[in-house]
CSV table of C-alpha atoms and ligand atoms in Angstrom, one decimal:
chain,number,residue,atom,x,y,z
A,28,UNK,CA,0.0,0.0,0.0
A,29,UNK,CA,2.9,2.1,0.6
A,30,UNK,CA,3.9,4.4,-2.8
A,31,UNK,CA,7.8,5.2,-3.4
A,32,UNK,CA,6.9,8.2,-5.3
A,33,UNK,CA,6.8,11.3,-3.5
A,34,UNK,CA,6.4,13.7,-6.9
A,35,UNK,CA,6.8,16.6,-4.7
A,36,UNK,CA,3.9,15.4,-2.2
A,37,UNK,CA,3.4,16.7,1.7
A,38,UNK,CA,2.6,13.5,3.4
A,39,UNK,CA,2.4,12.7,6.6
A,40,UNK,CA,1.2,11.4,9.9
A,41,UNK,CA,-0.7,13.6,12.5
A,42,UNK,CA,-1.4,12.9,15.9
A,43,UNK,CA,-4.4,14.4,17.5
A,44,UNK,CA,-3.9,14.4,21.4
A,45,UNK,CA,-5.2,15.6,24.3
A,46,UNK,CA,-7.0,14.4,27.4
A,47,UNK,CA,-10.6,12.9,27.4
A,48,UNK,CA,-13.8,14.6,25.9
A,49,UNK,CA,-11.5,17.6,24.7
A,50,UNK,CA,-13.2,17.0,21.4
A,51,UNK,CA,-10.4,15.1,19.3
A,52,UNK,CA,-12.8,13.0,17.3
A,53,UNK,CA,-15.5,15.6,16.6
A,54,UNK,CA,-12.1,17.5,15.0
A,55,UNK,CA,-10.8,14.7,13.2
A,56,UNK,CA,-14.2,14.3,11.5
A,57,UNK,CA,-14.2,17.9,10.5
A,58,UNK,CA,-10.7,18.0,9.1
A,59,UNK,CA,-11.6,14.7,6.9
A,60,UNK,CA,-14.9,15.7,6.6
A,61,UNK,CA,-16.5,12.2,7.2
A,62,UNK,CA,-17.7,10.8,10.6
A,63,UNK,CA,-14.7,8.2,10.9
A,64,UNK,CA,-14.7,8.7,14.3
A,65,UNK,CA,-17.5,8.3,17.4
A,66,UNK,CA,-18.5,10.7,19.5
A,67,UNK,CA,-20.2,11.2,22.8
A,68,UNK,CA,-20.8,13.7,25.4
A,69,UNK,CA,-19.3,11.3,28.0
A,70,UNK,CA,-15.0,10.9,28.4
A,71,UNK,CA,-13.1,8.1,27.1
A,72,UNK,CA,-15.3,7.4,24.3
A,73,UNK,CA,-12.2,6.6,21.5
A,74,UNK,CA,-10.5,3.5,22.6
A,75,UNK,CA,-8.2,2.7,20.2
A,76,UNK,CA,-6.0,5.1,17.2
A,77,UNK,CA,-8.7,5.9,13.9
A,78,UNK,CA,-6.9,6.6,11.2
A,79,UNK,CA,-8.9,9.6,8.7
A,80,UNK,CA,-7.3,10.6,5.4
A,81,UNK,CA,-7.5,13.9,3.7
A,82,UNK,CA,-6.3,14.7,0.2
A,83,UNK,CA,-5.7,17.9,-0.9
A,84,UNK,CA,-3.9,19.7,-3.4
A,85,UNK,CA,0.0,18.6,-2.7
A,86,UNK,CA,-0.7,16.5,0.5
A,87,UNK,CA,-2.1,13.9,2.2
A,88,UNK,CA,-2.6,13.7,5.9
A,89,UNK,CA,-3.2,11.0,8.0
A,90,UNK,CA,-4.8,11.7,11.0
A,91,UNK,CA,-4.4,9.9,14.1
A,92,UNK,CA,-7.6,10.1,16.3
A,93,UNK,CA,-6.3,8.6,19.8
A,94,UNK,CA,-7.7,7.8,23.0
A,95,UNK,CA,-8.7,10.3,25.8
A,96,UNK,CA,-5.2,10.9,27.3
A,97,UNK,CA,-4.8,10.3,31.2
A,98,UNK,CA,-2.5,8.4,33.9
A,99,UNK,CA,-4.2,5.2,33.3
A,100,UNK,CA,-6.2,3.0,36.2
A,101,UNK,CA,-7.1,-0.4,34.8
A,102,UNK,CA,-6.1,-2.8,32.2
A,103,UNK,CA,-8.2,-1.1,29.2
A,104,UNK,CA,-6.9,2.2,30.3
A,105,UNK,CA,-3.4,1.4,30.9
A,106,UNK,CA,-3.8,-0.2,26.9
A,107,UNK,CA,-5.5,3.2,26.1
A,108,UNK,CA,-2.4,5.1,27.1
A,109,UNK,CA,0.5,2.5,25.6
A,110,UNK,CA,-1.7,3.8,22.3
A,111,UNK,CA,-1.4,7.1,22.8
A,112,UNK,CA,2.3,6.4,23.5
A,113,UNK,CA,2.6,4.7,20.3
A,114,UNK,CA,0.6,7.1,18.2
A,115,UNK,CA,2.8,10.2,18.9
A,116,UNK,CA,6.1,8.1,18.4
A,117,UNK,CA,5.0,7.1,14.8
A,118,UNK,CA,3.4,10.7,13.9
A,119,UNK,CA,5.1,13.7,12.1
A,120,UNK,CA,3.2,16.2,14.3
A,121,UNK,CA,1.1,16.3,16.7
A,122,UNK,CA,-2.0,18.5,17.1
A,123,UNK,CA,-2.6,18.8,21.1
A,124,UNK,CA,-6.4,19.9,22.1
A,125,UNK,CA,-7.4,21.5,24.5
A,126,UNK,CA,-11.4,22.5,25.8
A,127,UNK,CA,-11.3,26.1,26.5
A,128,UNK,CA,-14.1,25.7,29.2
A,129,UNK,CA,-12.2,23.0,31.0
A,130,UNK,CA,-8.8,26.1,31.3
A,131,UNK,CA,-10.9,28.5,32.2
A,132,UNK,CA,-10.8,27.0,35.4
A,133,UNK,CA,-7.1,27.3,35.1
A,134,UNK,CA,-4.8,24.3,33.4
A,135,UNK,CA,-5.1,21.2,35.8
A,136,UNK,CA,-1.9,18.2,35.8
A,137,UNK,CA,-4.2,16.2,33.4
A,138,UNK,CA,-3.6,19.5,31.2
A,139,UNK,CA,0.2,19.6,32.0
A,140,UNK,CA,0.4,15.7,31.9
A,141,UNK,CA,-0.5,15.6,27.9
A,142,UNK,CA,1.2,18.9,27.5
A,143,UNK,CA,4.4,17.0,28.6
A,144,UNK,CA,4.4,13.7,26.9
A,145,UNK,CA,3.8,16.4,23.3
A,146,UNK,CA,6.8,18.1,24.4
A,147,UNK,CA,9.1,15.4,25.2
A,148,UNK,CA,8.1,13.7,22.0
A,149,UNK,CA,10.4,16.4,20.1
A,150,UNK,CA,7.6,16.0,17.1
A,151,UNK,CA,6.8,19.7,15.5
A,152,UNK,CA,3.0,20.3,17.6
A,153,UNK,CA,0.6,22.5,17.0
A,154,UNK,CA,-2.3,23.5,19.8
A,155,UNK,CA,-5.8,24.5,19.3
A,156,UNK,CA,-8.3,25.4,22.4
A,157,UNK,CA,-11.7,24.1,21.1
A,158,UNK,CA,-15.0,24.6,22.6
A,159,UNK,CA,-14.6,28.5,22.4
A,160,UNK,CA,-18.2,28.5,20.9
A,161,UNK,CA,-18.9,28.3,24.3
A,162,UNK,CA,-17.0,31.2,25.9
A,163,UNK,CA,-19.1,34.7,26.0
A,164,UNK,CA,-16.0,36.7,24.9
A,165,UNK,CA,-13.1,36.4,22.9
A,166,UNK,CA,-11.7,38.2,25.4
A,167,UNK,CA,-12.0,35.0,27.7
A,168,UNK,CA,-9.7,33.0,25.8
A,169,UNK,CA,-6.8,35.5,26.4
A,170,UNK,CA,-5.4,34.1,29.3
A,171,UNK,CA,-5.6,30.5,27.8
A,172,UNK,CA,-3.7,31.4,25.2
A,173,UNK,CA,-1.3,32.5,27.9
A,174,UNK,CA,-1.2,29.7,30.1
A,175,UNK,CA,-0.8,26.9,27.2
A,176,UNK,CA,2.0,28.8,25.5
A,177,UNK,CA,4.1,28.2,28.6
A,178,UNK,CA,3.5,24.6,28.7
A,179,UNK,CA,5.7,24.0,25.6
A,180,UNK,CA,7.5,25.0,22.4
A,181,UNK,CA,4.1,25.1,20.2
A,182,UNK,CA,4.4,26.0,16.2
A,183,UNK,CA,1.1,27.8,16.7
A,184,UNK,CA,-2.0,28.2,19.1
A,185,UNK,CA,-5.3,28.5,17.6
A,186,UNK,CA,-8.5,29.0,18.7
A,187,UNK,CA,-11.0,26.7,17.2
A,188,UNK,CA,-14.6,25.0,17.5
A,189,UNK,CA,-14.2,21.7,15.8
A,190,UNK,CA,-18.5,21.5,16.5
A,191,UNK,CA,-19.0,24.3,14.2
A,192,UNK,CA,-15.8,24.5,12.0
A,193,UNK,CA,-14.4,27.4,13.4
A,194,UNK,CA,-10.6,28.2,12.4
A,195,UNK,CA,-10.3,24.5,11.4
A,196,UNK,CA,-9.1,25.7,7.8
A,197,UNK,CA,-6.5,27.9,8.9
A,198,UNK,CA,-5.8,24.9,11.2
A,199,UNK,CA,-5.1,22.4,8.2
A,200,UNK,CA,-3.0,25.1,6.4
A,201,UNK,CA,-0.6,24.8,9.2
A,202,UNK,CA,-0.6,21.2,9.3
A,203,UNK,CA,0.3,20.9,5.9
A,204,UNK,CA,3.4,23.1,6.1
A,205,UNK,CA,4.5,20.9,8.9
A,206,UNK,CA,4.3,17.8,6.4
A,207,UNK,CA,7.4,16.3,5.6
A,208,UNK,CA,8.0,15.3,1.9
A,209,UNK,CA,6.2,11.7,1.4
A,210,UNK,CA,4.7,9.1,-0.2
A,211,UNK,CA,0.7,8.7,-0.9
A,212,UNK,CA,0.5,6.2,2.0
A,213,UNK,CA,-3.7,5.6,1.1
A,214,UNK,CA,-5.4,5.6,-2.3
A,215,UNK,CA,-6.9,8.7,-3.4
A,216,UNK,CA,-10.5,8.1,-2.4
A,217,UNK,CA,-9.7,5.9,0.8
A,218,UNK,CA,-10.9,8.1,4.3
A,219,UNK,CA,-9.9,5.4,6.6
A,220,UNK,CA,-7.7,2.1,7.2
A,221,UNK,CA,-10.5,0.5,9.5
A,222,UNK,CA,-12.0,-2.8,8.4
A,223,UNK,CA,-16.0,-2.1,7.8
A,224,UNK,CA,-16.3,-4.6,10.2
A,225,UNK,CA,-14.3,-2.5,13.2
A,226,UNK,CA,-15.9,0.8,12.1
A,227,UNK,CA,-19.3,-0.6,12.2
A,228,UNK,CA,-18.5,-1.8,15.6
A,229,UNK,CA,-17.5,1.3,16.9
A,230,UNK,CA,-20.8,3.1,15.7
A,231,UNK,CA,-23.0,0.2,17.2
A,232,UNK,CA,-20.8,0.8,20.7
A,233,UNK,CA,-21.6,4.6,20.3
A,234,UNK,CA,-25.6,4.0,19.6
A,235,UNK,CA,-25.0,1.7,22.9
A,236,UNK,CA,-23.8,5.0,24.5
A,237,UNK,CA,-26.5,7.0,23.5
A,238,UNK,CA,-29.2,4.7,25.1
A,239,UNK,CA,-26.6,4.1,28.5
A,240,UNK,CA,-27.5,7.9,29.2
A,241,UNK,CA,-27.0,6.9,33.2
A,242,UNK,CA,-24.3,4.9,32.9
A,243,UNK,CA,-20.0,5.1,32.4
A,244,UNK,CA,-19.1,4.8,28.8
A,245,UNK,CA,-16.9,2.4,29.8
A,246,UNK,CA,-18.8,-0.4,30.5
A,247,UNK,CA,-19.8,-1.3,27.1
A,248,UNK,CA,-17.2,-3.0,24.4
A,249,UNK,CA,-18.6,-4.6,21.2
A,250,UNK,CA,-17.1,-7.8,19.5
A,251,UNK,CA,-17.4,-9.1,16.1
A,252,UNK,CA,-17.7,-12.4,15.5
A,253,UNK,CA,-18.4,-14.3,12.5
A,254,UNK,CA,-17.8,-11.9,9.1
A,255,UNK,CA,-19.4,-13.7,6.1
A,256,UNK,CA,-18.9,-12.0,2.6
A,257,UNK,CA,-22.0,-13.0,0.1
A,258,UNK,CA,-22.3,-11.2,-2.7
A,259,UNK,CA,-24.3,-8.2,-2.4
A,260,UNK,CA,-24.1,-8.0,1.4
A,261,UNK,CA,-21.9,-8.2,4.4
A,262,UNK,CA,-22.8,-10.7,7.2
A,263,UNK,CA,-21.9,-9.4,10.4
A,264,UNK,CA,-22.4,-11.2,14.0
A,265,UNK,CA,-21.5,-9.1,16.7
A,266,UNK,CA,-22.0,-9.1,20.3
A,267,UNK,CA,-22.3,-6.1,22.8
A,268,UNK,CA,-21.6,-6.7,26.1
A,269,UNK,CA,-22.0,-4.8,29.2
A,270,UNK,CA,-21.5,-5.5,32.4
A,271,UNK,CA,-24.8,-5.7,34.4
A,272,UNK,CA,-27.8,-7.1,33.9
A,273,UNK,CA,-29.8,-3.8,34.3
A,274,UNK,CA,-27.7,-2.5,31.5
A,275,UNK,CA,-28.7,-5.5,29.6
A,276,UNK,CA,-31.9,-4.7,30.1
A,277,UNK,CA,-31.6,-1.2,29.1
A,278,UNK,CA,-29.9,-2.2,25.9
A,279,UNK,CA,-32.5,-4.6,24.5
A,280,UNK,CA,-35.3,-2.6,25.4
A,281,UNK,CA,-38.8,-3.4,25.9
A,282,UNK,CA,-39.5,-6.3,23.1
A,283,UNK,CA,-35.7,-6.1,21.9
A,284,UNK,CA,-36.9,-2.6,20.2
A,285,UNK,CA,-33.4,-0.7,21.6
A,286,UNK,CA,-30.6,-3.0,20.3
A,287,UNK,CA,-33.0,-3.2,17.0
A,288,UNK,CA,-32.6,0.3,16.8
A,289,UNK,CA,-29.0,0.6,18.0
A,290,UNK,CA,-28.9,-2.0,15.1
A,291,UNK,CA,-30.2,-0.1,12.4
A,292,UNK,CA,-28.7,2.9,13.2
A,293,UNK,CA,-25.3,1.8,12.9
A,294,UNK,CA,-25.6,-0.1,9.9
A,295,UNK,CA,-27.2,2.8,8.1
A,296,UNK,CA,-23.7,4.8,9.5
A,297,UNK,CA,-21.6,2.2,8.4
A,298,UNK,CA,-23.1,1.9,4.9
A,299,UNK,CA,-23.7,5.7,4.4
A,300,UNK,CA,-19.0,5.9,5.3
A,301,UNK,CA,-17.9,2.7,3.2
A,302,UNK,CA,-20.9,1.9,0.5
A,303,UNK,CA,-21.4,-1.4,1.3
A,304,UNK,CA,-24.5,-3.6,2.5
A,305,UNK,CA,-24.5,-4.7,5.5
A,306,UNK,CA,-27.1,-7.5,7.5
A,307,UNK,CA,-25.8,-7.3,11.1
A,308,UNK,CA,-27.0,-10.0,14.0
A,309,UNK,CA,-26.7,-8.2,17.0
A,310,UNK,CA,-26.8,-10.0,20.6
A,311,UNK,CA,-25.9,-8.3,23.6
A,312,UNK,CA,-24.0,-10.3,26.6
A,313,UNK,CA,-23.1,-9.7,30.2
A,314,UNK,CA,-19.9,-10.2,31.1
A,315,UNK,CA,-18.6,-8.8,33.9
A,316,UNK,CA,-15.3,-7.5,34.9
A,317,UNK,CA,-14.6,-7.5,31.1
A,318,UNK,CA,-12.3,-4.5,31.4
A,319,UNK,CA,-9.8,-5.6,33.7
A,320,UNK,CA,-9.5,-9.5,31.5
A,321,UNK,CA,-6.4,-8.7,29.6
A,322,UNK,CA,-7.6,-12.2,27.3
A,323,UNK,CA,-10.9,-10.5,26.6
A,324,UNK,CA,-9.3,-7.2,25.6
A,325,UNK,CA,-7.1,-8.9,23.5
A,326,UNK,CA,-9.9,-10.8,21.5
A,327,UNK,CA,-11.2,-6.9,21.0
A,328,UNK,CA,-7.8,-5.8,19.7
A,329,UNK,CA,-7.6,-3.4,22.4
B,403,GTP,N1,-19.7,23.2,22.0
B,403,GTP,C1,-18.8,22.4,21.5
B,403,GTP,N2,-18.8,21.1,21.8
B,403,GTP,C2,-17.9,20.3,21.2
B,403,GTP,C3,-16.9,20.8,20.3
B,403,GTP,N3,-16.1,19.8,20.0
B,403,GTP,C4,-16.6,18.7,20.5
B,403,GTP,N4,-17.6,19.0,21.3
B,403,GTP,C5,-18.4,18.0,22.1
B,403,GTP,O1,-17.6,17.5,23.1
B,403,GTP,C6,-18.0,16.1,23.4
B,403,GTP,C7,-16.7,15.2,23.3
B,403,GTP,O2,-16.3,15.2,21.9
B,403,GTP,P1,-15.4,14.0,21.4
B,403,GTP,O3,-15.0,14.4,20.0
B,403,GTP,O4,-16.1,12.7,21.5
B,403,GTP,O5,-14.2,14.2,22.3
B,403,GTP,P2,-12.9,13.3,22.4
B,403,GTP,O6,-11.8,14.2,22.8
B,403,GTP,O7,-12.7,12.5,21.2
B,403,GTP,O8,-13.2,12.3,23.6
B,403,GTP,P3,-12.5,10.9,24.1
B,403,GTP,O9,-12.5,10.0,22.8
B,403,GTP,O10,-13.5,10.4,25.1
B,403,GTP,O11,-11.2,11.2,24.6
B,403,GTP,C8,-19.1,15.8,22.4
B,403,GTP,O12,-20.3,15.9,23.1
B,403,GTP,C9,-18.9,16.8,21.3
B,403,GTP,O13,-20.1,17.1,20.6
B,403,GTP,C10,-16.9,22.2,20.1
B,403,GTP,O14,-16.1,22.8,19.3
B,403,GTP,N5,-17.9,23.0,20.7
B,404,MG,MG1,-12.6,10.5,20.9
């Protein structure tokens, strides 16, 4: 998959860090303009790196969506973080997020934590403060701007909302002077590297989010089983598991009309991102104490 030719082509690897719910995938999506990424109001929703391509005139950038960024407390986390790790070793800059609302309140050591690993990395970083939709003033984000600019050597601080596409061009302009000369690592045409049957696990777990309003975003995981390819349409059996019956419950819903839904939904995602047809058979599980079985995190890939 990997070209030799660089014919005068920016290419590149770009990280985007920062530490949970900052808004890293809602960004990634905008820059690529495609929803290869899930979302939700609730931390730690990205669990693994999602890779989103953008062409454009001269370049091609590969961004690195990665994992809510923290001192990590159990198995998954702890594997969240050696991700991280990994991304921003393999990547030829780093974009580091902030939420402006969150350093308002002053920059906390989760801020200074991620601020650090970018720094130490040595890789050429940019920051942008997102969220400032929400601030009353631009005046707010003045002392921000202060307080991050000490935290590092940054090649530029911009204030973005990656919810309404705020600065996010001037943003990408940056980024692709930062490119290093490369090869077209994807085909033209080709927004992500994730198999359809990943991505379409991902958007089932974040439908599974949506209907969890009560609960931690961490107790659901989704596994794919059985992938059959038929001619027209993709077989997919996956399992979601929780880890409590009353979340069970919730998921299913009254006359299994939730996890039809959650179903639907996320084969209509999936198919609407890769143009493919999908039938998925959809079962959900408990299994409790999933996230601390390092066997069962390694059946997810995680
Ligand atoms: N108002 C506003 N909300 C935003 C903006 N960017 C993201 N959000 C919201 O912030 C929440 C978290 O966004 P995500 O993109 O999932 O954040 P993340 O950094 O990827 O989170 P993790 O994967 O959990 O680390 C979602 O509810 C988004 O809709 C923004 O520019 N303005
Ligand atoms: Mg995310």
């Amino acid at each position: 998959m990997v070209g030799t030719e660089t014919n005068g082509l920016r290419s590149g690897f770009v990280a985007v860090v920062g530490r949970p719910n900052v808004g890293k995938s809602t960004l990634v999506n905008k820059l690529v303009g495609q929803k290869v990424s899930i979302t939700s109001s609730r931390p730690q929703t990205t669990r693994s790196p999602i890779r989103g391509v953008r062409n454009g005139p001269g370049y091609q950038a590969i961004f690195v969506d990665t994992p809510g960024s923290q001192k990590p407390r159990d198995t998954l986390r702890a594997r969240m973080q050696e991700q991280v790790l990994d991304s921003l070793s393999e990547s030829d800059v780093i974009l580091l997020l902030f939420d402006a609302q969150q350093v308002t309140q002053g920059l906390g050591s989760g801020d200074r934590y991620v601020a650090r690993l970018v720094a130490d990395s040595g890789t050429p970083a940019i920051v942008s403060i997102n969220k400032t939709d929400l601030l009353r003033t631009r005046e707010e984000a003045l002392p921000i701007v202060g307080a991050v600019s000490e935290l590092g050597e940054w090649k530029e601080i911009f204030q973005i909302s990656a919810a309404n596409g705020t600065n996010v061009e001037p943003l990408m302009e940056s980024v692709v002077e930062l490119l290093p000369p490369g090869p077209r690592y994807f085909p033209e045409g080709t927004v992500t590297d994730y198999p359809e049957s990943l991505v379409l696990a991902e958007y089932v777990r974040e439908k599974a989010l949506g209907v969890l309003r009560e609960e931690v975003p961490h107790a659901v995981a989704v596994e794919i089983g059985d992938v059959e390819r038929k001619q027209n349409v993709t077989v997919v059996y996956a399992v979601i598991h929780v880890e409590r019956a009353t979340q069970r419950m919730i998921v299913l819903g009254k006359g299994g009309r939730t996890i039809k839904q959650i179903g639907t939904e996320a084969r209509r995602d999936v198919e609407r991102l890769l143009g493919t047809r999908i039938y998925l058979d959809l079962k959900v599980k408990v299994s409790q104490g999933w996230r601390s079985d390092r066997k069962f995190l390694e059946r997810l890939g995680l």
